[in-house]
CSV table of C-alpha atoms (C1' of nucleotides) and ligand atoms in Angstrom, one decimal:
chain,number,residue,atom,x,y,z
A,1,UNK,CA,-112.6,30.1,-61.8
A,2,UNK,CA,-113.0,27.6,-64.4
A,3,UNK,CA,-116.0,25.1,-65.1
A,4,UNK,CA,-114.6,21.8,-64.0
A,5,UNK,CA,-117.5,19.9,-65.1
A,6,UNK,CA,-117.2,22.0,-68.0
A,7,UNK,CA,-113.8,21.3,-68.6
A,8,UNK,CA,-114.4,17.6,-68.0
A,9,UNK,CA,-116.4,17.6,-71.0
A,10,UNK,CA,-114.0,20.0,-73.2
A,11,UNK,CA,-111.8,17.1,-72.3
A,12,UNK,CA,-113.3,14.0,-73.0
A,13,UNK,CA,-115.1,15.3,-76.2
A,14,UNK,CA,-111.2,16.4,-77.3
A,15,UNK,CA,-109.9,12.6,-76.8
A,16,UNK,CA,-113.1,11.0,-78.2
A,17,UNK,CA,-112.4,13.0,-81.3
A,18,UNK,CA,-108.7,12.1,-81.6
A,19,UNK,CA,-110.0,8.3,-81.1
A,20,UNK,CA,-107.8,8.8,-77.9
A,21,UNK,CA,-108.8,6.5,-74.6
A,22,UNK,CA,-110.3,8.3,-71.8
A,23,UNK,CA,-108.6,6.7,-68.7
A,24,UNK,CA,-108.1,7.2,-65.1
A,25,UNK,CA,-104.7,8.6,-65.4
A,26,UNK,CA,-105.5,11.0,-67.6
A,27,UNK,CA,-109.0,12.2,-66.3
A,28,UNK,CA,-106.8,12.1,-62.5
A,29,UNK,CA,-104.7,14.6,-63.7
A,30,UNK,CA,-107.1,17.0,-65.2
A,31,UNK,CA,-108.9,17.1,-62.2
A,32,UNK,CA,-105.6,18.1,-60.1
A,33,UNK,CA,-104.8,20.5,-62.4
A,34,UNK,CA,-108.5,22.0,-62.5
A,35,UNK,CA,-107.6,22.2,-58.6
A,36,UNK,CA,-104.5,24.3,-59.2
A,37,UNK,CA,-105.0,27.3,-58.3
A,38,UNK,CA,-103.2,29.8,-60.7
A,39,UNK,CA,-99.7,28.7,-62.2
A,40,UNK,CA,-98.1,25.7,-61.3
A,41,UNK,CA,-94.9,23.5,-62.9
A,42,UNK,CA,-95.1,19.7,-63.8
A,43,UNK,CA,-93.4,18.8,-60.4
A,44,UNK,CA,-95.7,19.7,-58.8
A,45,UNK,CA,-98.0,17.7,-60.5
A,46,UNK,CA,-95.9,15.0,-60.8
A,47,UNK,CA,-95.0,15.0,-56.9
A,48,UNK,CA,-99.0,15.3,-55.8
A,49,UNK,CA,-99.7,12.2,-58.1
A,50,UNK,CA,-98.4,8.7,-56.3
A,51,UNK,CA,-100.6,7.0,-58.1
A,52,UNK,CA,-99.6,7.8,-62.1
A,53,UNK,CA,-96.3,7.5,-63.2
A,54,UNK,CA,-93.8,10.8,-64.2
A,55,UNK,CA,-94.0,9.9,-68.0
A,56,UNK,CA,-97.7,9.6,-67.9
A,57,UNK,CA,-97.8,13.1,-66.5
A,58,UNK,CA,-95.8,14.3,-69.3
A,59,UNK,CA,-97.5,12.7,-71.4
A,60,UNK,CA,-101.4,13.8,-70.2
A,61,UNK,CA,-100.1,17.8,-69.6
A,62,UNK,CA,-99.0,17.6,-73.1
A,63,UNK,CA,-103.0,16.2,-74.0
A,64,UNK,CA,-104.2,18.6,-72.4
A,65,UNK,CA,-102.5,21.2,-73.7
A,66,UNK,CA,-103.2,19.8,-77.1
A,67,UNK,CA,-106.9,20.0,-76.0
A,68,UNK,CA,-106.8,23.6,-75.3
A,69,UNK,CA,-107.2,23.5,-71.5
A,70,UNK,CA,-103.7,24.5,-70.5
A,71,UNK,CA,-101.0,26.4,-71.3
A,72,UNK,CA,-97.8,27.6,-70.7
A,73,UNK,CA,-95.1,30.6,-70.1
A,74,UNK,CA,-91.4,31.0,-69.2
A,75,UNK,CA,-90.5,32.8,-66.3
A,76,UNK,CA,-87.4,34.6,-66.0
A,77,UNK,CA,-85.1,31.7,-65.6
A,78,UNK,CA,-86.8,29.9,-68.5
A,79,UNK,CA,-89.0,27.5,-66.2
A,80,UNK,CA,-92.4,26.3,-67.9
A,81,UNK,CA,-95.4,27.3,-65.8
A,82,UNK,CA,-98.8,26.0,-66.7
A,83,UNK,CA,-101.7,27.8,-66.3
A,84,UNK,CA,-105.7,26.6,-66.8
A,85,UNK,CA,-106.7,28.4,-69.9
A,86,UNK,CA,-109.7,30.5,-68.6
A,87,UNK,CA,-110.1,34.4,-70.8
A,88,UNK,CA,-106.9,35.5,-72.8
A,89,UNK,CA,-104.8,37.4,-71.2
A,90,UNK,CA,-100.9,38.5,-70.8
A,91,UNK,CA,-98.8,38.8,-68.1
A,92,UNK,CA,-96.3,41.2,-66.3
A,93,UNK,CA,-93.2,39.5,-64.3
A,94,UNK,CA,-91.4,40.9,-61.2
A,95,UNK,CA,-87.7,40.2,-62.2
A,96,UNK,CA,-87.6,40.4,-58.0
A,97,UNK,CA,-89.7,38.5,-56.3
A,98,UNK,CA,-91.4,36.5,-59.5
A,99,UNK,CA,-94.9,37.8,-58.9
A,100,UNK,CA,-97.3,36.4,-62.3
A,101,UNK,CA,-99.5,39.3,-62.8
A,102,UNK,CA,-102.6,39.1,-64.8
A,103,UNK,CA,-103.8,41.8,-67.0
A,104,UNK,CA,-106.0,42.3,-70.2
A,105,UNK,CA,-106.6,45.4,-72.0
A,106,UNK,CA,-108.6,45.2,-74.9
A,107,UNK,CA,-107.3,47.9,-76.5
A,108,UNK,CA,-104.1,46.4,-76.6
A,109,UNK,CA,-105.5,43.6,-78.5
A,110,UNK,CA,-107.1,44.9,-81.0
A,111,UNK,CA,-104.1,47.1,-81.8
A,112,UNK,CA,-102.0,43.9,-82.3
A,113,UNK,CA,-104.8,42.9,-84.6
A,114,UNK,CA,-104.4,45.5,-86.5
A,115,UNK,CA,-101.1,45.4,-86.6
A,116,UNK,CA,-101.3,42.2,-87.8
A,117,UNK,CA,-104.1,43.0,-90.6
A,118,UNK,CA,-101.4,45.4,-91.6
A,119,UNK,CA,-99.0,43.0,-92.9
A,120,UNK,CA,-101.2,40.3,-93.8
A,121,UNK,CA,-100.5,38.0,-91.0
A,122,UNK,CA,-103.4,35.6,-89.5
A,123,UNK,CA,-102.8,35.7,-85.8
A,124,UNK,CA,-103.8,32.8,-84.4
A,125,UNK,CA,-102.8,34.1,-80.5
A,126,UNK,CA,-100.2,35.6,-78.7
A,127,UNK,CA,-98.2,35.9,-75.7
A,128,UNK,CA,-96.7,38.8,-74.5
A,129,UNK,CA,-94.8,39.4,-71.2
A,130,UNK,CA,-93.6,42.2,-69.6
A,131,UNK,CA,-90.9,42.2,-66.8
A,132,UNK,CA,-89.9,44.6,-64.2
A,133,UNK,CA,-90.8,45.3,-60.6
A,134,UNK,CA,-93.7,45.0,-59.2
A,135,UNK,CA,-95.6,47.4,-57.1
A,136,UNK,CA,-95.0,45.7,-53.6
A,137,UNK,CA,-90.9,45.3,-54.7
A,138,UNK,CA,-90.5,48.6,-55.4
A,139,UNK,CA,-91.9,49.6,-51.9
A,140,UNK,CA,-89.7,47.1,-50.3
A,141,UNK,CA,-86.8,48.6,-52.2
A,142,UNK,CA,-87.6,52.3,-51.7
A,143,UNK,CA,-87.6,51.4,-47.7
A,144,UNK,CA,-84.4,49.5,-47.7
A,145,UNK,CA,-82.6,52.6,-49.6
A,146,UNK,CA,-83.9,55.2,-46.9
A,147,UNK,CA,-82.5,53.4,-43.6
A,148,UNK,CA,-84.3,55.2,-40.1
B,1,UNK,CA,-77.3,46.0,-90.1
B,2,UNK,CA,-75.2,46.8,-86.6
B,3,UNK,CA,-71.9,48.5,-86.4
B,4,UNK,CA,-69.2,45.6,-85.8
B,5,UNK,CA,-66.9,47.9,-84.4
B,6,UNK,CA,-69.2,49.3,-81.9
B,7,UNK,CA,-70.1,46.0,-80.9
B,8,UNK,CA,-66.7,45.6,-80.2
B,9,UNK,CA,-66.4,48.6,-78.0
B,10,UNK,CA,-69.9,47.8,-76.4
B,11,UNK,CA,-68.5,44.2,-75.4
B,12,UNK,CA,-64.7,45.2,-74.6
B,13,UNK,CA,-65.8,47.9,-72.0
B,14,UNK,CA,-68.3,45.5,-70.7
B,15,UNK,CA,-66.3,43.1,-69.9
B,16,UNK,CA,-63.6,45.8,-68.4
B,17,UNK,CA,-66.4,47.5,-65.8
B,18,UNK,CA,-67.1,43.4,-64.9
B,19,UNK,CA,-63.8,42.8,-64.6
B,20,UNK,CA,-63.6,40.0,-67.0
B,21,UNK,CA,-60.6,39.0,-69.6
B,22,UNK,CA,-60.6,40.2,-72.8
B,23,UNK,CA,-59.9,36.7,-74.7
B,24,UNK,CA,-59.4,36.0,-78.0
B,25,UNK,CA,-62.3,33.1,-77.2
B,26,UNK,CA,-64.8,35.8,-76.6
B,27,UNK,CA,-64.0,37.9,-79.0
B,28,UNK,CA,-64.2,34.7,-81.9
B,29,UNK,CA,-67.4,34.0,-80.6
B,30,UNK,CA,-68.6,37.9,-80.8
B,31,UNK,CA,-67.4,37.9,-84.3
B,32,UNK,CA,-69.2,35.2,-85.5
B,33,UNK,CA,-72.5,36.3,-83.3
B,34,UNK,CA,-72.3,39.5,-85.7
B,35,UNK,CA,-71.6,37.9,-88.5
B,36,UNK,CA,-75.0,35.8,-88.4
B,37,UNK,CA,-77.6,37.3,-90.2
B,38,UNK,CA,-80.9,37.1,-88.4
B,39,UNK,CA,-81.5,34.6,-86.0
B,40,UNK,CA,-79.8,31.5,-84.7
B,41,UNK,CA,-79.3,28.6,-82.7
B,42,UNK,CA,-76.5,27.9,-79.9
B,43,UNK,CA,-75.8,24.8,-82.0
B,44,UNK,CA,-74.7,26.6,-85.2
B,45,UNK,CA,-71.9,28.7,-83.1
B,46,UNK,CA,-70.5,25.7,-81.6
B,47,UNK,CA,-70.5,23.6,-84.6
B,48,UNK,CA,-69.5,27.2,-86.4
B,49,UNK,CA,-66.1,27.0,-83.9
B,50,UNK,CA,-63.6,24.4,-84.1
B,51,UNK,CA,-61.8,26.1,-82.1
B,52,UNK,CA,-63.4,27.3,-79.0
B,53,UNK,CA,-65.5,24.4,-76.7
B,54,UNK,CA,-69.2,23.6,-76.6
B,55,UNK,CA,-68.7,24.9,-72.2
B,56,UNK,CA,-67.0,28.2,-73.9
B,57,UNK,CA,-69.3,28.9,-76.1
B,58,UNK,CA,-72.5,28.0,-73.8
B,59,UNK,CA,-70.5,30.6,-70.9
B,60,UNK,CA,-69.9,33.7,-73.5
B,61,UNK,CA,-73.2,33.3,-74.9
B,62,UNK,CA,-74.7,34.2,-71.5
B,63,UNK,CA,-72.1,36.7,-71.1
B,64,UNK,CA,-72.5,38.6,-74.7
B,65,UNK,CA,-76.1,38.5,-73.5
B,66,UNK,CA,-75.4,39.9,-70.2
B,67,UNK,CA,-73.6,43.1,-72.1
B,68,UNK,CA,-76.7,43.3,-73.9
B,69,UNK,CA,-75.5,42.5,-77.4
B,70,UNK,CA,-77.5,39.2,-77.9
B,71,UNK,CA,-81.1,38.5,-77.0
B,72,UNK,CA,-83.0,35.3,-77.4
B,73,UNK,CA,-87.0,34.3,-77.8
B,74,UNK,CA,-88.5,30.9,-77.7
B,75,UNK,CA,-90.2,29.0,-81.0
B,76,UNK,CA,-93.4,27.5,-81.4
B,77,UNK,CA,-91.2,24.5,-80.0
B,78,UNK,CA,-89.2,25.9,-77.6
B,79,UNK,CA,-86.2,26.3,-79.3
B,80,UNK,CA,-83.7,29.1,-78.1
B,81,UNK,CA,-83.2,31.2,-81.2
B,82,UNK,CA,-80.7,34.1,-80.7
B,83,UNK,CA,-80.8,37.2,-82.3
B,84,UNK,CA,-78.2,40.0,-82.9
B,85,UNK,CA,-80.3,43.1,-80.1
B,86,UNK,CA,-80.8,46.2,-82.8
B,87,UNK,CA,-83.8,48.4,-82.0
B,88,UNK,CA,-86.5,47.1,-79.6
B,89,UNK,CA,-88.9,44.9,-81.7
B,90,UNK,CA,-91.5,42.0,-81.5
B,91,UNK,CA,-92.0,39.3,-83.2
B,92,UNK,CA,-94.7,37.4,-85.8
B,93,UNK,CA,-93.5,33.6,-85.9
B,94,UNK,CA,-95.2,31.3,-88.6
B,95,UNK,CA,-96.9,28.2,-87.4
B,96,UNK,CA,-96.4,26.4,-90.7
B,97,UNK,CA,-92.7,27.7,-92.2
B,98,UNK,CA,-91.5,28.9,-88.9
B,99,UNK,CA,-90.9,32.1,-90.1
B,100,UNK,CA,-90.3,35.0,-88.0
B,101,UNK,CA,-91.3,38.2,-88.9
B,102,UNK,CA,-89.9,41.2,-86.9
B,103,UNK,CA,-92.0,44.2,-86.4
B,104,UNK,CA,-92.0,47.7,-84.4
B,105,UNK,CA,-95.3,50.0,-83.3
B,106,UNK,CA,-94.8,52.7,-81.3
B,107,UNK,CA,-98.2,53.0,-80.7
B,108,UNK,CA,-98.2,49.6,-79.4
B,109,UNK,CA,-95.2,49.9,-77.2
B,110,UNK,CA,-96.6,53.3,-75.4
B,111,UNK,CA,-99.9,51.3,-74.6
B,112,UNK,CA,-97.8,48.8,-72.8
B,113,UNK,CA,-96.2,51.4,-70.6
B,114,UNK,CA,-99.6,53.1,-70.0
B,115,UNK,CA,-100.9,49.8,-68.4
B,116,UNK,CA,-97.9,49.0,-66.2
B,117,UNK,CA,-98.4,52.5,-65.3
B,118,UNK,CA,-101.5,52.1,-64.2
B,119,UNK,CA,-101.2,49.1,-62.1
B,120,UNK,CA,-97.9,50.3,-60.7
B,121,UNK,CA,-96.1,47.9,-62.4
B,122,UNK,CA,-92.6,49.5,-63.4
B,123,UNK,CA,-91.6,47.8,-66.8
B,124,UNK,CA,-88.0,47.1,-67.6
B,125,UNK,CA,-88.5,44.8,-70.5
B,126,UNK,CA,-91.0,42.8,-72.6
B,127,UNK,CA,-91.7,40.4,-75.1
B,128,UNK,CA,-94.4,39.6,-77.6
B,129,UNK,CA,-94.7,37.3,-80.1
B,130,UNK,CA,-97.8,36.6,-82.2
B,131,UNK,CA,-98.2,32.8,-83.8
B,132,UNK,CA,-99.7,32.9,-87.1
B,133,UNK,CA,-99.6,32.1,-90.6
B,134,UNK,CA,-97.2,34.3,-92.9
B,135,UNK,CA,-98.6,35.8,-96.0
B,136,UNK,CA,-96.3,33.6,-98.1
B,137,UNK,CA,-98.1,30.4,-96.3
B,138,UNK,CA,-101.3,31.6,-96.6
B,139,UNK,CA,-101.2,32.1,-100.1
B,140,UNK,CA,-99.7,28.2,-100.6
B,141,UNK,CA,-102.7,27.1,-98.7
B,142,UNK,CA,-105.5,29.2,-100.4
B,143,UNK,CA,-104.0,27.4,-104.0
B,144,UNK,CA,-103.3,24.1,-102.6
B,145,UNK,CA,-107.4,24.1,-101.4
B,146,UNK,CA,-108.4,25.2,-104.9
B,147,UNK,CA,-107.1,22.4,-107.5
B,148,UNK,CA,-106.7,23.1,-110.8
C,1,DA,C1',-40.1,42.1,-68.9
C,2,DA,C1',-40.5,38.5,-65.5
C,3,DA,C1',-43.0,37.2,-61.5
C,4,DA,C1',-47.2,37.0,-59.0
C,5,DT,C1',-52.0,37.0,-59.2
C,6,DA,C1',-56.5,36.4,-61.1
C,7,DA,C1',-59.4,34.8,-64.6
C,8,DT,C1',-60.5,31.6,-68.3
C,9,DT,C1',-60.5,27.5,-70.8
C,10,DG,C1',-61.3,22.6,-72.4
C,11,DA,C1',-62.6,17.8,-71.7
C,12,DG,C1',-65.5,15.3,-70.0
C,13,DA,C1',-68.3,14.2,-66.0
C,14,DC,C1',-72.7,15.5,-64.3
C,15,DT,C1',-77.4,17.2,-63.8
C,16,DG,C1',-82.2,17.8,-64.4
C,17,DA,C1',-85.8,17.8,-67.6
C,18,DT,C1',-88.1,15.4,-71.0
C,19,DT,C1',-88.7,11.6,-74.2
C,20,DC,C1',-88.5,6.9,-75.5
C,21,DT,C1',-88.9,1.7,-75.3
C,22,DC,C1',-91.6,-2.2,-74.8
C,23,DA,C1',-93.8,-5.6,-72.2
C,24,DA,C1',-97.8,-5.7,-69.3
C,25,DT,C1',-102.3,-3.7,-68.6
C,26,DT,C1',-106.5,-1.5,-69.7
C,27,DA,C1',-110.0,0.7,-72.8
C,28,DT,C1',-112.8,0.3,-76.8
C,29,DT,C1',-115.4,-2.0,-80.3
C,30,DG,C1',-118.7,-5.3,-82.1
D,1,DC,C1',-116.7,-11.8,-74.1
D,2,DA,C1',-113.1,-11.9,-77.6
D,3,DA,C1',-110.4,-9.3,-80.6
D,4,DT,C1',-108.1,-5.1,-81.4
D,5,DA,C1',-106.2,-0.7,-80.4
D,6,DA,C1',-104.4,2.4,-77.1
D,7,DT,C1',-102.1,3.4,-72.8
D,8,DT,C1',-99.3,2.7,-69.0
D,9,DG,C1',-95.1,2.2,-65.9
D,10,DA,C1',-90.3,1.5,-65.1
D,11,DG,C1',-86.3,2.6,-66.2
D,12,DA,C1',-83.1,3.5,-70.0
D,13,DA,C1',-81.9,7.0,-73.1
D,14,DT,C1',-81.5,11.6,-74.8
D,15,DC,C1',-80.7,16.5,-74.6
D,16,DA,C1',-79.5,21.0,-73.3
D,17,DG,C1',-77.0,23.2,-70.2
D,18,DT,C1',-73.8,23.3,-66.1
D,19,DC,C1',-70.0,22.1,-63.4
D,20,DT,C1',-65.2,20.5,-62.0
D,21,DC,C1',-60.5,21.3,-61.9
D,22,DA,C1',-56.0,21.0,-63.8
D,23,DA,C1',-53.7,23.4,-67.4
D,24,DT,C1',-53.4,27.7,-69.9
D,25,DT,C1',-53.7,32.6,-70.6
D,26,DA,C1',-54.7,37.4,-69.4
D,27,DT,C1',-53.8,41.1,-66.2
D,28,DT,C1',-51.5,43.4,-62.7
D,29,DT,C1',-47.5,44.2,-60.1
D,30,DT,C1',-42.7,44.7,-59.2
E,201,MN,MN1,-101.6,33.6,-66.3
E,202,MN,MN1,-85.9,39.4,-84.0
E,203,ZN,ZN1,-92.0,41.5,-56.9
E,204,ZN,ZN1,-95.1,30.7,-93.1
DNA sequence: AAAATAATTGAGACTGATTCTCAATTATTG
DNA sequence: CAATAATTGAGAATCAGTCTCAATTATTTT
């Protein structure tokens, strides 16, 4: 999904250009998160990593978000979730089941643009979400209301 | 900018079909929620109360919210700010003055149903806010980079 | 209107997430 | 390699938000 070699590099040239250390810890934790696959909370970083402590992992998801190679959303109940920054896009959110689904419409983007342009605001990016049910939730509800 | 008394209504019957006690706590709270202008933080309505507690305060919060009167959207550091819910809007936040710039486009909003529509995706909600720089902070910048 | 019942409140303890402190360790520089 | 600068880990501290439960207040029932 995302160069990792690639993203090594996006990563190292970052801290070498904040005079920042490249270290073990740091260059650990990128490469677990490059290994995520789709969205995933700091727990879950923080519990597959015995070997560097909780406030480094704070510390390094917050670098690399600085860096540009993460991000984050709130769900629902306000939880972060991180995500490797690969192409823009925006997300829908089943308020059931909490399904993160993916979507890009180009259209859409360049209407915000424009709607920016409009009132002389410089977007610098965006995030939109939209919640509501998602297409397997609304099956699962339509059977449960219509019992054999 | 909304009707206090309808508020009023809106809130008393929800709490009714909930089955919840009208209080004069709740209703304080309400009352000062309406009386804000724009947006705000939980902070400024309990230090705003002398009279009802932080816990109180925190609990009808969540319950004005749940009768749909109050909303809330994250900053650019992820404070809650609340806002008194008018007409469905969006939001342009400033990255430099934190600013936040409220906006409506119909056009916009009927492209957002047209792509959960086509993915199946049925929509109950949404949220968008666009990061930028205001027009008031882009004119500071342009003078500040060109000195006398 | 008083009693019975149900819900709410306040104070402060508690929680979980995130940040901070600072001595010990490690990376960078020349 | 020595000197210097940055980072790390462990746990303390902070912070927002939640919870507990006895006391209080609202609602419903006689
Ligand atoms: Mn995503
Ligand atoms: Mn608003
Ligand atoms: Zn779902
Ligand atoms: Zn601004």
């Amino acid at each position: 999904m995302v160069d990792h070699q690639y993203a090594f590099k996006q990563f190292t040239d970052y801290l070498r250009s904040e005079g920042k250390s490249i270290t073990p810890e740091r260059l650990d934790i990128l490469d677990l998160v490059l290994h995520e696959k789709g969205h995933f909370r700091i727990e879950d970083v923080i519990r597959k990593n015995e070997r560097v402590s909780r406030a480094t992992v704070y510390r390094t998801l917050k670098t690399i978000e600085d860096a540009g190679l993460i991000k984050y959303i709130r769900t629902i109940h306000d939880e972060k979730i991180f995500e490797v920054v690969k192409e823009h896009h925006d997300h829908m959110i089943c308020e059931v089941c909490g399904k993160i689904i993916e979507f890009h419409d180009p259209e859409l983007e360049s209407l915000q643009n424009d709607i920016c342009a409009s009132r002389g605001f410089s977007p610098t990016r965006h995030t939109m979400k939209i919640f509501g049910i998602c297409p397997a939730c609304q099956k699962r509800r339509s059977q449960e209301n219509t019992p054999a």
